[in-house]
Structures are given as structure tokens and as C-alpha cells.
Amino acid sequence: GQVVVMGRKTFESIGQPLANRSTIVLSRTQSDIPGVRVVSALGDIDLRVRVVRADLDRRSIDFSLSL
């Protein structure tokens, strides 16, 4: 299946996990959100990811493209 990675604020604006996808939320403040995997850093994600649209700082984008 497809995996979507988003920040906590984006997740809060959507309000729920996206249908038919595994949802990973990046958050330094939340430790548990029902129905999603919460990670505190991109390095905690063990997947190949493709950045489609991101409001991330440059270091985060460079890191995710190098996975």
C-alpha cells in the first residue's frame, strides 16, 4: 500500500488518517495518535520516500531524497 508522511500540523488540519494508506506523522510533541505511526525524526522512517509537496526545511528535503 501507499504511505503518506506529514507533519503534525498538517495531520491536525486533515483530522484523520487518509483512507487506504499507512500514515506517518512527524512530531516532536505528540507521542501517540490513534491510527497513525508517530516519529520524531525523518531518520526514524525506514522507507524510501518521494517528496511530492513539503513545507520542510532544506535539510529535511535533502535527507528524505537520499533515503
PDB file of N, CA, C and O in Angstrom:
ATOM      1  N   GLY A   1       0.806  -1.188   0.000  1.00  0.00           N
ATOM      2  CA  GLY A   1       0.000   0.000   0.000  1.00  0.00           C
ATOM      3  C   GLY A   1       0.853   1.258   0.000  1.00  0.00           C
ATOM      4  O   GLY A   1       2.067   1.209   0.125  1.00  0.00           O
ATOM      5  N   GLN A   2       0.202   2.348  -0.142  1.00  0.00           N
ATOM      6  CA  GLN A   2       0.879   3.634  -0.157  1.00  0.00           C
ATOM      7  C   GLN A   2       1.084   4.151   1.261  1.00  0.00           C
ATOM      8  O   GLN A   2       0.306   3.861   2.155  1.00  0.00           O
ATOM      9  N   VAL A   3       2.135   4.927   1.420  1.00  0.00           N
ATOM     10  CA  VAL A   3       2.465   5.527   2.711  1.00  0.00           C
ATOM     11  C   VAL A   3       2.499   7.029   2.524  1.00  0.00           C
ATOM     12  O   VAL A   3       3.058   7.528   1.553  1.00  0.00           O
ATOM     13  N   VAL A   4       1.896   7.760   3.457  1.00  0.00           N
ATOM     14  CA  VAL A   4       1.962   9.219   3.424  1.00  0.00           C
ATOM     15  C   VAL A   4       2.645   9.690   4.705  1.00  0.00           C
ATOM     16  O   VAL A   4       2.361   9.186   5.788  1.00  0.00           O
ATOM     17  N   VAL A   5       3.596  10.615   4.543  1.00  0.00           N
ATOM     18  CA  VAL A   5       4.316  11.187   5.677  1.00  0.00           C
ATOM     19  C   VAL A   5       3.977  12.665   5.724  1.00  0.00           C
ATOM     20  O   VAL A   5       4.062  13.354   4.719  1.00  0.00           O
ATOM     21  N   MET A   6       3.554  13.121   6.904  1.00  0.00           N
ATOM     22  CA  MET A   6       3.198  14.539   7.052  1.00  0.00           C
ATOM     23  C   MET A   6       3.563  15.012   8.447  1.00  0.00           C
ATOM     24  O   MET A   6       3.749  14.217   9.358  1.00  0.00           O
ATOM     25  N   GLY A   7       3.646  16.308   8.589  1.00  0.00           N
ATOM     26  CA  GLY A   7       3.880  16.904   9.900  1.00  0.00           C
ATOM     27  C   GLY A   7       2.613  16.907  10.740  1.00  0.00           C
ATOM     28  O   GLY A   7       1.508  16.724  10.233  1.00  0.00           O
ATOM     29  N   ARG A   8       2.795  17.114  12.032  1.00  0.00           N
ATOM     30  CA  ARG A   8       1.676  17.097  12.968  1.00  0.00           C
ATOM     31  C   ARG A   8       0.622  18.147  12.630  1.00  0.00           C
ATOM     32  O   ARG A   8      -0.580  17.864  12.653  1.00  0.00           O
ATOM     33  N   LYS A   9       1.048  19.347  12.289  1.00  0.00           N
ATOM     34  CA  LYS A   9       0.079  20.409  11.991  1.00  0.00           C
ATOM     35  C   LYS A   9      -0.743  20.071  10.748  1.00  0.00           C
ATOM     36  O   LYS A   9      -1.947  20.335  10.702  1.00  0.00           O
ATOM     37  N   THR A  10      -0.106  19.485   9.744  1.00  0.00           N
ATOM     38  CA  THR A  10      -0.850  19.061   8.553  1.00  0.00           C
ATOM     39  C   THR A  10      -1.851  17.977   8.931  1.00  0.00           C
ATOM     40  O   THR A  10      -3.008  18.013   8.512  1.00  0.00           O
ATOM     41  N   PHE A  11      -1.411  17.010   9.739  1.00  0.00           N
ATOM     42  CA  PHE A  11      -2.318  15.956  10.172  1.00  0.00           C
ATOM     43  C   PHE A  11      -3.505  16.547  10.936  1.00  0.00           C
ATOM     44  O   PHE A  11      -4.653  16.162  10.705  1.00  0.00           O
ATOM     45  N   GLU A  12      -3.229  17.489  11.830  1.00  0.00           N
ATOM     46  CA  GLU A  12      -4.318  18.105  12.592  1.00  0.00           C
ATOM     47  C   GLU A  12      -5.292  18.835  11.674  1.00  0.00           C
ATOM     48  O   GLU A  12      -6.495  18.845  11.937  1.00  0.00           O
ATOM     49  N   SER A  13      -4.807  19.435  10.583  1.00  0.00           N
ATOM     50  CA  SER A  13      -5.714  20.128   9.669  1.00  0.00           C
ATOM     51  C   SER A  13      -6.599  19.146   8.902  1.00  0.00           C
ATOM     52  O   SER A  13      -7.739  19.464   8.577  1.00  0.00           O
ATOM     53  N   ILE A  14      -6.078  17.943   8.637  1.00  0.00           N
ATOM     54  CA  ILE A  14      -6.873  16.903   7.978  1.00  0.00           C
ATOM     55  C   ILE A  14      -7.806  16.246   8.986  1.00  0.00           C
ATOM     56  O   ILE A  14      -8.953  15.950   8.672  1.00  0.00           O
ATOM     57  N   GLY A  15      -7.298  15.983  10.187  1.00  0.00           N
ATOM     58  CA  GLY A  15      -8.114  15.478  11.274  1.00  0.00           C
ATOM     59  C   GLY A  15      -8.239  13.971  11.402  1.00  0.00           C
ATOM     60  O   GLY A  15      -8.786  13.479  12.386  1.00  0.00           O
ATOM     61  N   GLN A  16      -7.716  13.222  10.429  1.00  0.00           N
ATOM     62  CA  GLN A  16      -7.810  11.756  10.498  1.00  0.00           C
ATOM     63  C   GLN A  16      -6.814  11.139   9.528  1.00  0.00           C
ATOM     64  O   GLN A  16      -6.373  11.803   8.594  1.00  0.00           O
ATOM     65  N   PRO A  17      -6.481   9.851   9.731  1.00  0.00           N
ATOM     66  CA  PRO A  17      -5.601   9.192   8.758  1.00  0.00           C
ATOM     67  C   PRO A  17      -6.287   9.133   7.391  1.00  0.00           C
ATOM     68  O   PRO A  17      -7.517   9.057   7.299  1.00  0.00           O
ATOM     69  N   LEU A  18      -5.502   9.177   6.328  1.00  0.00           N
ATOM     70  CA  LEU A  18      -6.056   9.084   4.986  1.00  0.00           C
ATOM     71  C   LEU A  18      -6.451   7.640   4.678  1.00  0.00           C
ATOM     72  O   LEU A  18      -5.752   6.698   5.061  1.00  0.00           O
ATOM     73  N   ALA A  19      -7.559   7.470   3.983  1.00  0.00           N
ATOM     74  CA  ALA A  19      -8.079   6.137   3.677  1.00  0.00           C
ATOM     75  C   ALA A  19      -7.107   5.355   2.791  1.00  0.00           C
ATOM     76  O   ALA A  19      -6.463   5.924   1.912  1.00  0.00           O
ATOM     77  N   ASN A  20      -7.021   4.072   3.044  1.00  0.00           N
ATOM     78  CA  ASN A  20      -6.229   3.138   2.234  1.00  0.00           C
ATOM     79  C   ASN A  20      -4.751   3.480   2.159  1.00  0.00           C
ATOM     80  O   ASN A  20      -4.094   3.192   1.167  1.00  0.00           O
ATOM     81  N   ARG A  21      -4.235   4.124   3.189  1.00  0.00           N
ATOM     82  CA  ARG A  21      -2.814   4.476   3.246  1.00  0.00           C
ATOM     83  C   ARG A  21      -2.302   4.298   4.668  1.00  0.00           C
ATOM     84  O   ARG A  21      -3.036   4.501   5.617  1.00  0.00           O
ATOM     85  N   SER A  22      -1.035   3.962   4.776  1.00  0.00           N
ATOM     86  CA  SER A  22      -0.375   3.996   6.077  1.00  0.00           C
ATOM     87  C   SER A  22       0.054   5.437   6.293  1.00  0.00           C
ATOM     88  O   SER A  22       0.653   6.050   5.413  1.00  0.00           O
ATOM     89  N   THR A  23      -0.264   5.987   7.457  1.00  0.00           N
ATOM     90  CA  THR A  23       0.038   7.386   7.735  1.00  0.00           C
ATOM     91  C   THR A  23       1.136   7.477   8.780  1.00  0.00           C
ATOM     92  O   THR A  23       1.041   6.866   9.841  1.00  0.00           O
ATOM     93  N   ILE A  24       2.166   8.250   8.471  1.00  0.00           N
ATOM     94  CA  ILE A  24       3.252   8.519   9.411  1.00  0.00           C
ATOM     95  C   ILE A  24       3.248  10.015   9.678  1.00  0.00           C
ATOM     96  O   ILE A  24       3.237  10.822   8.744  1.00  0.00           O
ATOM     97  N   VAL A  25       3.234  10.394  10.958  1.00  0.00           N
ATOM     98  CA  VAL A  25       3.212  11.797  11.356  1.00  0.00           C
ATOM     99  C   VAL A  25       4.524  12.143  12.046  1.00  0.00           C
ATOM    100  O   VAL A  25       4.955  11.452  12.971  1.00  0.00           O
ATOM    101  N   LEU A  26       5.172  13.213  11.578  1.00  0.00           N
ATOM    102  CA  LEU A  26       6.382  13.729  12.216  1.00  0.00           C
ATOM    103  C   LEU A  26       5.981  14.703  13.315  1.00  0.00           C
ATOM    104  O   LEU A  26       5.250  15.660  13.052  1.00  0.00           O
ATOM    105  N   SER A  27       6.417  14.428  14.542  1.00  0.00           N
ATOM    106  CA  SER A  27       6.059  15.311  15.647  1.00  0.00           C
ATOM    107  C   SER A  27       7.088  15.216  16.757  1.00  0.00           C
ATOM    108  O   SER A  27       7.483  14.116  17.154  1.00  0.00           O
ATOM    109  N   ARG A  28       7.484  16.369  17.259  1.00  0.00           N
ATOM    110  CA  ARG A  28       8.360  16.391  18.435  1.00  0.00           C
ATOM    111  C   ARG A  28       7.555  16.445  19.719  1.00  0.00           C
ATOM    112  O   ARG A  28       8.083  16.199  20.787  1.00  0.00           O
ATOM    113  N   THR A  29       6.260  16.772  19.629  1.00  0.00           N
ATOM    114  CA  THR A  29       5.457  16.964  20.832  1.00  0.00           C
ATOM    115  C   THR A  29       4.423  15.858  21.068  1.00  0.00           C
ATOM    116  O   THR A  29       4.100  15.580  22.205  1.00  0.00           O
ATOM    117  N   GLN A  30       3.890  15.262  20.029  1.00  0.00           N
ATOM    118  CA  GLN A  30       2.909  14.178  20.176  1.00  0.00           C
ATOM    119  C   GLN A  30       3.658  12.861  20.272  1.00  0.00           C
ATOM    120  O   GLN A  30       4.590  12.626  19.522  1.00  0.00           O
ATOM    121  N   SER A  31       3.213  11.971  21.125  1.00  0.00           N
ATOM    122  CA  SER A  31       3.844  10.661  21.181  1.00  0.00           C
ATOM    123  C   SER A  31       2.906   9.560  20.701  1.00  0.00           C
ATOM    124  O   SER A  31       3.356   8.488  20.322  1.00  0.00           O
ATOM    125  N   ASP A  32       1.599   9.823  20.704  1.00  0.00           N
ATOM    126  CA  ASP A  32       0.653   8.796  20.292  1.00  0.00           C
ATOM    127  C   ASP A  32      -0.569   9.440  19.638  1.00  0.00           C
ATOM    128  O   ASP A  32      -1.204  10.312  20.226  1.00  0.00           O
ATOM    129  N   ILE A  33      -0.861   9.019  18.421  1.00  0.00           N
ATOM    130  CA  ILE A  33      -2.059   9.445  17.719  1.00  0.00           C
ATOM    131  C   ILE A  33      -2.731   8.174  17.212  1.00  0.00           C
ATOM    132  O   ILE A  33      -2.110   7.415  16.460  1.00  0.00           O
ATOM    133  N   PRO A  34      -3.961   7.911  17.609  1.00  0.00           N
ATOM    134  CA  PRO A  34      -4.632   6.676  17.178  1.00  0.00           C
ATOM    135  C   PRO A  34      -4.694   6.538  15.658  1.00  0.00           C
ATOM    136  O   PRO A  34      -5.025   7.478  14.941  1.00  0.00           O
ATOM    137  N   GLY A  35      -4.306   5.361  15.168  1.00  0.00           N
ATOM    138  CA  GLY A  35      -4.408   5.062  13.747  1.00  0.00           C
ATOM    139  C   GLY A  35      -3.241   5.498  12.887  1.00  0.00           C
ATOM    140  O   GLY A  35      -3.255   5.284  11.680  1.00  0.00           O
ATOM    141  N   VAL A  36      -2.214   6.108  13.488  1.00  0.00           N
ATOM    142  CA  VAL A  36      -1.044   6.532  12.715  1.00  0.00           C
ATOM    143  C   VAL A  36       0.233   6.151  13.450  1.00  0.00           C
ATOM    144  O   VAL A  36       0.228   5.909  14.658  1.00  0.00           O
ATOM    145  N   ARG A  37       1.323   6.115  12.725  1.00  0.00           N
ATOM    146  CA  ARG A  37       2.637   5.922  13.336  1.00  0.00           C
ATOM    147  C   ARG A  37       3.241   7.304  13.544  1.00  0.00           C
ATOM    148  O   ARG A  37       3.289   8.109  12.616  1.00  0.00           O
ATOM    149  N   VAL A  38       3.679   7.593  14.753  1.00  0.00           N
ATOM    150  CA  VAL A  38       4.283   8.888  15.074  1.00  0.00           C
ATOM    151  C   VAL A  38       5.787   8.694  15.220  1.00  0.00           C
ATOM    152  O   VAL A  38       6.241   7.796  15.924  1.00  0.00           O
ATOM    153  N   VAL A  39       6.564   9.543  14.525  1.00  0.00           N
ATOM    154  CA  VAL A  39       8.019   9.525  14.639  1.00  0.00           C
ATOM    155  C   VAL A  39       8.497  10.938  14.952  1.00  0.00           C
ATOM    156  O   VAL A  39       7.846  11.914  14.603  1.00  0.00           O
ATOM    157  N   SER A  40       9.633  11.021  15.625  1.00  0.00           N
ATOM    158  CA  SER A  40      10.140  12.343  15.999  1.00  0.00           C
ATOM    159  C   SER A  40      11.183  12.874  15.026  1.00  0.00           C
ATOM    160  O   SER A  40      11.563  14.033  15.104  1.00  0.00           O
ATOM    161  N   ALA A  41      11.651  12.038  14.101  1.00  0.00           N
ATOM    162  CA  ALA A  41      12.659  12.472  13.127  1.00  0.00           C
ATOM    163  C   ALA A  41      12.518  11.659  11.851  1.00  0.00           C
ATOM    164  O   ALA A  41      12.075  10.512  11.886  1.00  0.00           O
ATOM    165  N   LEU A  42      12.911  12.254  10.723  1.00  0.00           N
ATOM    166  CA  LEU A  42      12.858  11.528   9.453  1.00  0.00           C
ATOM    167  C   LEU A  42      13.715  10.265   9.479  1.00  0.00           C
ATOM    168  O   LEU A  42      13.389   9.289   8.827  1.00  0.00           O
ATOM    169  N   GLY A  43      14.775  10.280  10.259  1.00  0.00           N
ATOM    170  CA  GLY A  43      15.643   9.111  10.373  1.00  0.00           C
ATOM    171  C   GLY A  43      14.962   7.909  10.988  1.00  0.00           C
ATOM    172  O   GLY A  43      15.448   6.784  10.874  1.00  0.00           O
ATOM    173  N   ASP A  44      13.826   8.102  11.653  1.00  0.00           N
ATOM    174  CA  ASP A  44      13.074   7.002  12.251  1.00  0.00           C
ATOM    175  C   ASP A  44      12.212   6.261  11.234  1.00  0.00           C
ATOM    176  O   ASP A  44      11.597   5.256  11.556  1.00  0.00           O
ATOM    177  N   ILE A  45      12.159   6.762  10.006  1.00  0.00           N
ATOM    178  CA  ILE A  45      11.339   6.145   8.964  1.00  0.00           C
ATOM    179  C   ILE A  45      12.236   5.246   8.128  1.00  0.00           C
ATOM    180  O   ILE A  45      13.237   5.690   7.585  1.00  0.00           O
ATOM    181  N   ASP A  46      11.876   3.980   8.025  1.00  0.00           N
ATOM    182  CA  ASP A  46      12.706   3.027   7.296  1.00  0.00           C
ATOM    183  C   ASP A  46      12.096   2.692   5.927  1.00  0.00           C
ATOM    184  O   ASP A  46      11.948   1.556   5.552  1.00  0.00           O
ATOM    185  N   LEU A  47      11.706   3.718   5.208  1.00  0.00           N
ATOM    186  CA  LEU A  47      11.086   3.546   3.897  1.00  0.00           C
ATOM    187  C   LEU A  47      11.775   4.425   2.873  1.00  0.00           C
ATOM    188  O   LEU A  47      12.398   5.427   3.222  1.00  0.00           O
ATOM    189  N   ARG A  48      11.640   4.088   1.597  1.00  0.00           N
ATOM    190  CA  ARG A  48      12.027   5.013   0.536  1.00  0.00           C
ATOM    191  C   ARG A  48      10.863   5.964   0.360  1.00  0.00           C
ATOM    192  O   ARG A  48       9.732   5.539   0.236  1.00  0.00           O
ATOM    193  N   VAL A  49      11.137   7.230   0.379  1.00  0.00           N
ATOM    194  CA  VAL A  49      10.062   8.211   0.259  1.00  0.00           C
ATOM    195  C   VAL A  49      10.322   9.134  -0.920  1.00  0.00           C
ATOM    196  O   VAL A  49      11.458   9.349  -1.330  1.00  0.00           O
ATOM    197  N   ARG A  50       9.257   9.675  -1.450  1.00  0.00           N
ATOM    198  CA  ARG A  50       9.343  10.660  -2.520  1.00  0.00           C
ATOM    199  C   ARG A  50       8.619  11.899  -2.021  1.00  0.00           C
ATOM    200  O   ARG A  50       7.462  11.828  -1.600  1.00  0.00           O
ATOM    201  N   VAL A  51       9.293  13.033  -2.054  1.00  0.00           N
ATOM    202  CA  VAL A  51       8.686  14.274  -1.612  1.00  0.00           C
ATOM    203  C   VAL A  51       7.825  14.805  -2.746  1.00  0.00           C
ATOM    204  O   VAL A  51       8.321  15.110  -3.825  1.00  0.00           O
ATOM    205  N   VAL A  52       6.514  14.871  -2.508  1.00  0.00           N
ATOM    206  CA  VAL A  52       5.594  15.388  -3.503  1.00  0.00           C
ATOM    207  C   VAL A  52       5.393  16.877  -3.274  1.00  0.00           C
ATOM    208  O   VAL A  52       5.512  17.688  -4.167  1.00  0.00           O
ATOM    209  N   ARG A  53       5.078  17.243  -2.057  1.00  0.00           N
ATOM    210  CA  ARG A  53       4.970  18.651  -1.683  1.00  0.00           C
ATOM    211  C   ARG A  53       5.313  18.730  -0.212  1.00  0.00           C
ATOM    212  O   ARG A  53       4.792  17.967   0.584  1.00  0.00           O
ATOM    213  N   ALA A  54       6.184  19.634   0.127  1.00  0.00           N
ATOM    214  CA  ALA A  54       6.581  19.705   1.531  1.00  0.00           C
ATOM    215  C   ALA A  54       6.892  21.133   1.926  1.00  0.00           C
ATOM    216  O   ALA A  54       7.484  21.883   1.159  1.00  0.00           O
ATOM    217  N   ASP A  55       6.478  21.483   3.117  1.00  0.00           N
ATOM    218  CA  ASP A  55       6.861  22.751   3.710  1.00  0.00           C
ATOM    219  C   ASP A  55       7.892  22.434   4.796  1.00  0.00           C
ATOM    220  O   ASP A  55       7.698  22.726   5.959  1.00  0.00           O
ATOM    221  N   LEU A  56       8.958  21.776   4.359  1.00  0.00           N
ATOM    222  CA  LEU A  56      10.011  21.353   5.273  1.00  0.00           C
ATOM    223  C   LEU A  56      11.242  22.211   5.034  1.00  0.00           C
ATOM    224  O   LEU A  56      11.421  22.775   3.961  1.00  0.00           O
ATOM    225  N   ASP A  57      12.106  22.252   6.018  1.00  0.00           N
ATOM    226  CA  ASP A  57      13.345  22.983   5.792  1.00  0.00           C
ATOM    227  C   ASP A  57      14.242  22.204   4.832  1.00  0.00           C
ATOM    228  O   ASP A  57      14.046  21.026   4.576  1.00  0.00           O
ATOM    229  N   ARG A  58      15.212  22.858   4.267  1.00  0.00           N
ATOM    230  CA  ARG A  58      16.060  22.282   3.223  1.00  0.00           C
ATOM    231  C   ARG A  58      16.751  20.999   3.670  1.00  0.00           C
ATOM    232  O   ARG A  58      16.861  20.045   2.920  1.00  0.00           O
ATOM    233  N   ARG A  59      17.217  20.937   4.920  1.00  0.00           N
ATOM    234  CA  ARG A  59      17.896  19.725   5.403  1.00  0.00           C
ATOM    235  C   ARG A  59      16.961  18.538   5.368  1.00  0.00           C
ATOM    236  O   ARG A  59      17.353  17.440   5.018  1.00  0.00           O
ATOM    237  N   SER A  60      15.705  18.703   5.731  1.00  0.00           N
ATOM    238  CA  SER A  60      14.750  17.611   5.732  1.00  0.00           C
ATOM    239  C   SER A  60      14.507  17.086   4.317  1.00  0.00           C
ATOM    240  O   SER A  60      14.448  15.895   4.084  1.00  0.00           O
ATOM    241  N   ILE A  61      14.366  18.002   3.373  1.00  0.00           N
ATOM    242  CA  ILE A  61      14.132  17.587   1.985  1.00  0.00           C
ATOM    243  C   ILE A  61      15.349  16.835   1.455  1.00  0.00           C
ATOM    244  O   ILE A  61      15.218  15.772   0.864  1.00  0.00           O
ATOM    245  N   ASP A  62      16.549  17.327   1.689  1.00  0.00           N
ATOM    246  CA  ASP A  62      17.749  16.644   1.237  1.00  0.00           C
ATOM    247  C   ASP A  62      17.843  15.259   1.848  1.00  0.00           C
ATOM    248  O   ASP A  62      18.169  14.297   1.172  1.00  0.00           O
ATOM    249  N   PHE A  63      17.528  15.125   3.124  1.00  0.00           N
ATOM    250  CA  PHE A  63      17.606  13.842   3.801  1.00  0.00           C
ATOM    251  C   PHE A  63      16.612  12.857   3.198  1.00  0.00           C
ATOM    252  O   PHE A  63      16.949  11.737   2.885  1.00  0.00           O
ATOM    253  N   SER A  64      15.368  13.278   3.004  1.00  0.00           N
ATOM    254  CA  SER A  64      14.355  12.349   2.526  1.00  0.00           C
ATOM    255  C   SER A  64      14.643  11.897   1.094  1.00  0.00           C
ATOM    256  O   SER A  64      14.355  10.771   0.736  1.00  0.00           O
ATOM    257  N   LEU A  65      15.265  12.747   0.285  1.00  0.00           N
ATOM    258  CA  LEU A  65      15.605  12.335  -1.069  1.00  0.00           C
ATOM    259  C   LEU A  65      16.765  11.371  -1.104  1.00  0.00           C
ATOM    260  O   LEU A  65      16.940  10.634  -2.060  1.00  0.00           O
ATOM    261  N   SER A  66      17.560  11.319  -0.057  1.00  0.00           N
ATOM    262  CA  SER A  66      18.729  10.444  -0.047  1.00  0.00           C
ATOM    263  C   SER A  66      18.440   9.079   0.560  1.00  0.00           C
ATOM    264  O   SER A  66      19.315   8.248   0.596  1.00  0.00           O
ATOM    265  N   LEU A  67      17.237   8.834   1.029  1.00  0.00           N
ATOM    266  CA  LEU A  67      16.915   7.533   1.631  1.00  0.00           C
ATOM    267  C   LEU A  67      16.986   6.423   0.626  1.00  0.00           C
ATOM    268  O   LEU A  67      16.739   6.564  -0.524  1.00  0.00           O
TER     269      LEU A  67
END
